[in-house]
Coordinates of C-alpha atoms in Angstrom, one line a residue:
M1 CA 72.8 88.0 105.7
E2 CA 73.8 85.3 108.3
P3 CA 77.6 84.5 108.7
E4 CA 78.7 81.3 107.0
Y5 CA 79.8 79.8 110.3
T6 CA 76.1 79.6 111.3
K7 CA 74.6 77.4 108.4
D8 CA 74.3 74.4 110.7
A9 CA 72.8 76.4 113.6
I10 CA 69.3 76.8 115.0
K11 CA 68.7 80.6 115.3
I12 CA 67.5 81.8 118.7
K13 CA 65.7 85.3 118.7
N14 CA 66.9 86.0 122.1
F15 CA 67.3 84.7 125.8
D16 CA 63.5 84.4 126.2
D17 CA 63.3 82.1 123.2
I18 CA 61.5 78.9 124.5
Q19 CA 64.6 76.9 123.3
N20 CA 66.5 78.6 126.2
K21 CA 64.0 77.9 129.0
Q22 CA 66.6 76.1 131.1
D23 CA 69.3 78.6 130.2
R24 CA 67.3 81.8 130.6
K25 CA 68.8 82.9 134.0
Y26 CA 72.3 82.1 132.9
L27 CA 71.9 84.0 129.6
V28 CA 70.4 87.0 131.1
K29 CA 73.1 87.3 133.5
K30 CA 75.9 86.4 131.0
L31 CA 74.6 88.8 128.4
N32 CA 74.4 91.6 130.9
E33 CA 77.9 91.1 132.1
Q34 CA 79.5 90.8 128.6
F35 CA 77.5 93.8 126.8
S36 CA 77.1 96.0 129.9
E37 CA 79.4 98.6 128.4
Y38 CA 77.6 98.5 125.2
I39 CA 74.3 99.5 126.8
D40 CA 74.0 102.9 124.9
V41 CA 73.8 101.1 121.4
I42 CA 72.6 97.6 122.4
N43 CA 69.4 96.3 123.9
I44 CA 70.4 93.0 125.8
E45 CA 66.8 91.7 125.2
N46 CA 67.5 91.7 121.4
I47 CA 70.7 89.9 121.2
E48 CA 70.1 86.7 119.2
G49 CA 72.0 83.6 119.4
Y50 CA 72.7 80.3 117.6
N51 CA 72.2 76.9 118.7
F52 CA 74.8 74.3 117.1
K53 CA 73.5 70.8 117.7
E54 CA 75.7 67.8 118.3
N55 CA 75.7 66.6 114.7
S56 CA 76.7 70.0 113.4
E57 CA 80.0 70.7 111.8
P58 CA 81.3 73.1 114.3
S59 CA 80.1 71.1 117.4
Q60 CA 81.8 68.0 116.0
R61 CA 85.2 70.0 115.4
I62 CA 85.2 71.4 118.8
A63 CA 84.6 67.7 120.2
Q64 CA 87.5 66.5 118.4
D65 CA 89.9 69.4 119.0
K66 CA 92.8 68.4 121.2
D67 CA 92.8 71.6 123.3
F68 CA 89.0 70.9 124.0
Q69 CA 89.8 67.3 125.0
N70 CA 92.6 68.6 127.3
I71 CA 89.8 70.9 129.1
I72 CA 87.7 68.0 129.3
K73 CA 90.4 65.7 130.8
N74 CA 91.6 68.3 133.3
N75 CA 88.0 69.1 134.5
K76 CA 86.8 65.3 135.0
E77 CA 85.8 66.0 138.6
K78 CA 83.9 69.2 137.9
I79 CA 82.1 67.5 134.9
L80 CA 81.2 64.5 137.0
K81 CA 79.8 66.6 139.6
G82 CA 77.9 68.8 136.9
E83 CA 79.8 72.1 137.9
E84 CA 80.3 74.8 135.5
I85 CA 83.5 75.2 133.9
S86 CA 85.0 78.5 132.4
G87 CA 87.9 78.5 130.2
N88 CA 89.9 79.9 127.2
F89 CA 91.2 78.3 124.2
P90 CA 95.0 78.8 123.9
R91 CA 96.5 80.8 121.1
H92 CA 98.7 78.7 118.8
K93 CA 101.8 80.1 117.3
K94 CA 101.6 77.8 114.4
S95 CA 98.9 79.1 112.0
N96 CA 98.3 75.5 110.7
E97 CA 97.4 74.2 114.3
N98 CA 93.6 74.2 115.2
N99 CA 93.1 77.4 117.0
W100 CA 89.6 77.9 118.6
H101 CA 90.8 80.9 120.5
F102 CA 89.5 83.1 117.8
A103 CA 86.4 81.3 117.3
L104 CA 85.3 80.8 120.9
G105 CA 87.7 82.6 123.0
H106 CA 86.4 82.6 126.6
F107 CA 83.5 80.2 127.1
D108 CA 81.5 78.4 129.8
I109 CA 80.7 74.7 129.8
R110 CA 77.5 74.0 131.6
N111 CA 74.7 71.1 131.7
T112 CA 77.1 68.3 131.7
E113 CA 75.6 64.8 131.7
I114 CA 76.6 61.4 131.1
D115 CA 73.9 59.3 129.6
K116 CA 73.0 55.6 130.4
K117 CA 75.5 54.5 127.6
G118 CA 78.4 56.5 129.0
N119 CA 78.4 59.2 126.4
L120 CA 79.2 62.7 127.7
H121 CA 76.7 65.5 126.7
I122 CA 77.7 69.2 127.3
K123 CA 76.8 72.5 126.2
V124 CA 79.5 75.2 125.4
Y125 CA 78.4 78.9 125.6
D126 CA 80.2 81.9 124.2
T127 CA 79.4 85.5 123.2
Y128 CA 80.7 87.5 120.2
D129 CA 82.1 90.5 121.6
F130 CA 85.3 92.7 121.8
N131 CA 87.1 93.1 125.2
K132 CA 88.6 96.4 125.9
E133 CA 91.6 94.7 127.5
N134 CA 92.6 92.9 124.1
R135 CA 94.8 95.4 122.6
T136 CA 95.2 93.7 119.2
V137 CA 94.3 95.9 116.2
A138 CA 91.6 93.6 115.0
N139 CA 90.0 93.5 118.3
Q140 CA 90.3 97.2 119.0
A141 CA 88.8 97.8 115.5
G142 CA 85.7 95.6 116.5
Y143 CA 85.5 97.0 119.8
K144 CA 85.2 100.7 118.3
Q145 CA 82.5 99.2 115.7
M146 CA 80.5 97.6 118.4
H147 CA 80.3 100.8 120.3
K148 CA 79.2 102.5 117.3
G149 CA 76.4 99.9 116.7
N150 CA 77.8 98.8 113.4
L151 CA 78.5 95.2 114.6
K152 CA 75.7 93.1 116.0
P153 CA 76.5 90.9 119.1
F154 CA 75.4 87.5 119.4
F155 CA 75.7 84.5 121.6
T156 CA 76.4 80.7 120.6
I157 CA 75.4 77.5 122.3
H158 CA 77.4 74.3 121.1
D159 CA 75.9 71.1 122.1
I160 CA 78.8 68.7 122.3
L161 CA 78.7 64.8 122.3
I162 CA 81.7 62.9 123.3
P163 CA 81.1 59.0 122.8
K164 CA 82.0 56.8 125.7
S165 CA 84.9 55.3 123.6
E166 CA 86.4 58.7 123.0
L167 CA 85.7 59.8 126.8
D168 CA 87.4 56.8 128.2
K169 CA 90.5 57.7 126.1
I170 CA 90.4 61.3 127.2
W171 CA 90.1 60.4 130.7
N172 CA 92.6 57.4 130.8
E173 CA 95.4 59.0 128.7
E174 CA 98.6 59.8 130.7

């Protein structure tokens, strides 16, 4: 049974999937780094992924998130140069604030492009894993279950579109 979150996604069978041709080297490296300590229960070549296109609800929510927009604002030069950006979504103390930390956590932004109309297209990559360093009860429970092979890891790719009008606001606000 697929998680509800993935209803808008295109399923990717593994890093060799033809849909990921341009990202294969990156995904092989990323998955090996992220899941190397689970090698006894996980075959890296079998890790599936989900690609959320620009019009999907999750990708649109990320594009409109203020924390994400701050990342775009603070990394303007890297984006214009097409450089990779790594980051973390902050944890908010108020539960009613949008909090992508628990949905994405640590992520990479790659393949940035500004099209002829001035719209920004980027890809946000993340893996579903549990880090030993995160000492929260929920994370440690997930970490133990993943080591037992009871939780299946996966990766996500979110295609993000920020229209020129929004991008201008993000990059020009004080």
